[in-house]
Amino acid sequence: MGVRSVSMKRRLAGLAGAFVWAAGAVAPLAMAQSAQPTILEYPQTSLKGFISAEVPKSQGECHKICEERTGCAGFDYSSVRHMCRLYAAVQGAQPDPSFFAGSRNRIPNYSDPANLAPPPEVEQWHYARYSNVDLFGGDIVAKGIEMFDAGQCESRCEQDRSCTAFTFNREQDRCFLKSGYQFVQSASGVESGLYFRAKPSEARKDLDAEWELFLKSDIPGNDLEESGARTYPQCMQSCEAHRSCSGFTWVYFTRQDHCYLKMGQGLYPQRNDRGVVSARKTTLSITPDFIRPVADRD
């Protein structure tokens, strides 16, 4: 008798444990199911359908009555007549500023419910276009492609999935397709564009330019020193590394290229059609001319 009693107690304990586990497992499911409101709310809306009852109740009472009655498909409340209408079937809805409506199901071909969270946003591709901006580096073709229009350059990049950005240099009539870029320069007469991924509500792409580029221009005077740099990026890096340097002129028409570092704030470029380009330090935030969503580029 004692053995059977102990065995029975163990079985009951096991069943109780299983019941507790099942209750715990069901709870998250119930919470997930209750994530969507029982009644979907439609402000400034009256319903169309089969009215099962019409009673003088407040908006809150009307909402509660419909929520508690399983046979209630929806309700609307008139703030003018202070009247609650309960619906056995909802066939549609119409805008009405004096009404507030609720429905157990989404109303087809109507606006989204006010109390239902929108679906989560997913990232998509966008395109941003910039005026007077040079994106330096990342060139797919080192010396660029001869073109005479920024629109052509833009189209060429759009057709090439490996192209994530471009810069069109009007001074040289060159299109530089890019797989990326190293830094941003402001540059008069230069147009650029780039592709990027972002959620629609976060699709912003301001660029920070730390250099102002002057094509076919020399900065006379204000000489600091001549650097031993042999490329434009090296010349820029030399200036960045020198505390007193605020700009530079890069000369590339001679047999051996030269980098002249400049100092002071009064760095004013002068036009020079020979192989000369200059730049000076700046701090500039650049906003795109426009941003638009584009087809998937993956």
PDB file of N, CA and C in Angstrom, residues 17 19 21 23 35 46 67 81 97 102 152 159 184 213 233-234 271:
ATOM      1  N   GLY A  17       4.196  18.992 -12.934  1.00  0.00           N
ATOM      2  CA  GLY A  17       5.340  19.635 -13.571  1.00  0.00           C
ATOM      3  C   GLY A  17       5.106  19.858 -15.044  1.00  0.00           C
ATOM      4  N   PHE A  19       2.227  20.214 -16.490  1.00  0.00           N
ATOM      5  CA  PHE A  19       1.218  21.270 -16.638  1.00  0.00           C
ATOM      6  C   PHE A  19       1.853  22.647 -16.499  1.00  0.00           C
ATOM      7  N   TRP A  21       4.983  23.407 -17.108  1.00  0.00           N
ATOM      8  CA  TRP A  21       5.813  23.663 -18.300  1.00  0.00           C
ATOM      9  C   TRP A  21       4.951  24.090 -19.469  1.00  0.00           C
ATOM     10  N   ALA A  23       2.024  25.507 -19.386  1.00  0.00           N
ATOM     11  CA  ALA A  23       1.507  26.859 -19.157  1.00  0.00           C
ATOM     12  C   ALA A  23       2.561  27.888 -19.486  1.00  0.00           C
ATOM     13  N   ALA A  35      -0.294  40.587 -29.596  1.00  0.00           N
ATOM     14  CA  ALA A  35       0.443  41.757 -30.066  1.00  0.00           C
ATOM     15  C   ALA A  35      -0.442  42.632 -30.940  1.00  0.00           C
ATOM     16  N   SER A  46     -16.698  56.275 -40.266  1.00  0.00           N
ATOM     17  CA  SER A  46     -17.942  55.555 -39.993  1.00  0.00           C
ATOM     18  C   SER A  46     -17.952  54.291 -40.836  1.00  0.00           C
ATOM     19  N   GLU A  67     -15.621  44.780 -27.942  1.00  0.00           N
ATOM     20  CA  GLU A  67     -14.475  43.923 -27.670  1.00  0.00           C
ATOM     21  C   GLU A  67     -14.887  42.680 -26.885  1.00  0.00           C
ATOM     22  N   ARG A  81     -24.124  62.715 -32.099  1.00  0.00           N
ATOM     23  CA  ARG A  81     -25.343  62.107 -31.527  1.00  0.00           C
ATOM     24  C   ARG A  81     -25.046  61.353 -30.237  1.00  0.00           C
ATOM     25  N   PRO A  97     -15.531  62.924 -40.101  1.00  0.00           N
ATOM     26  CA  PRO A  97     -14.834  63.556 -38.963  1.00  0.00           C
ATOM     27  C   PRO A  97     -15.582  63.462 -37.641  1.00  0.00           C
ATOM     28  N   GLY A 102     -14.211  51.123 -34.970  1.00  0.00           N
ATOM     29  CA  GLY A 102     -13.327  50.023 -34.637  1.00  0.00           C
ATOM     30  C   GLY A 102     -13.795  48.769 -35.339  1.00  0.00           C
ATOM     31  N   GLN A 152      25.449  61.099 -68.945  1.00  0.00           N
ATOM     32  CA  GLN A 152      26.008  59.890 -69.540  1.00  0.00           C
ATOM     33  C   GLN A 152      26.821  59.110 -68.512  1.00  0.00           C
ATOM     34  N   GLN A 159      24.307  51.255 -65.057  1.00  0.00           N
ATOM     35  CA  GLN A 159      24.282  49.993 -65.803  1.00  0.00           C
ATOM     36  C   GLN A 159      25.332  48.998 -65.311  1.00  0.00           C
ATOM     37  N   VAL A 184      36.231  62.955 -49.558  1.00  0.00           N
ATOM     38  CA  VAL A 184      35.368  63.880 -50.290  1.00  0.00           C
ATOM     39  C   VAL A 184      36.046  65.238 -50.389  1.00  0.00           C
ATOM     40  N   LEU A 213      38.905  71.609 -53.559  1.00  0.00           N
ATOM     41  CA  LEU A 213      39.764  71.359 -54.711  1.00  0.00           C
ATOM     42  C   LEU A 213      39.582  72.452 -55.760  1.00  0.00           C
ATOM     43  N   PRO A 233      47.700  62.319 -53.651  1.00  0.00           N
ATOM     44  CA  PRO A 233      47.359  61.929 -52.270  1.00  0.00           C
ATOM     45  C   PRO A 233      48.520  62.094 -51.306  1.00  0.00           C
ATOM     46  N   GLN A 234      49.751  61.813 -51.762  1.00  0.00           N
ATOM     47  CA  GLN A 234      50.920  62.007 -50.889  1.00  0.00           C
ATOM     48  C   GLN A 234      51.122  63.479 -50.554  1.00  0.00           C
ATOM     49  N   ARG A 271      43.644  81.009 -61.761  1.00  0.00           N
ATOM     50  CA  ARG A 271      43.520  80.106 -62.897  1.00  0.00           C
ATOM     51  C   ARG A 271      44.868  79.891 -63.577  1.00  0.00           C
TER      52      ARG A 271
END
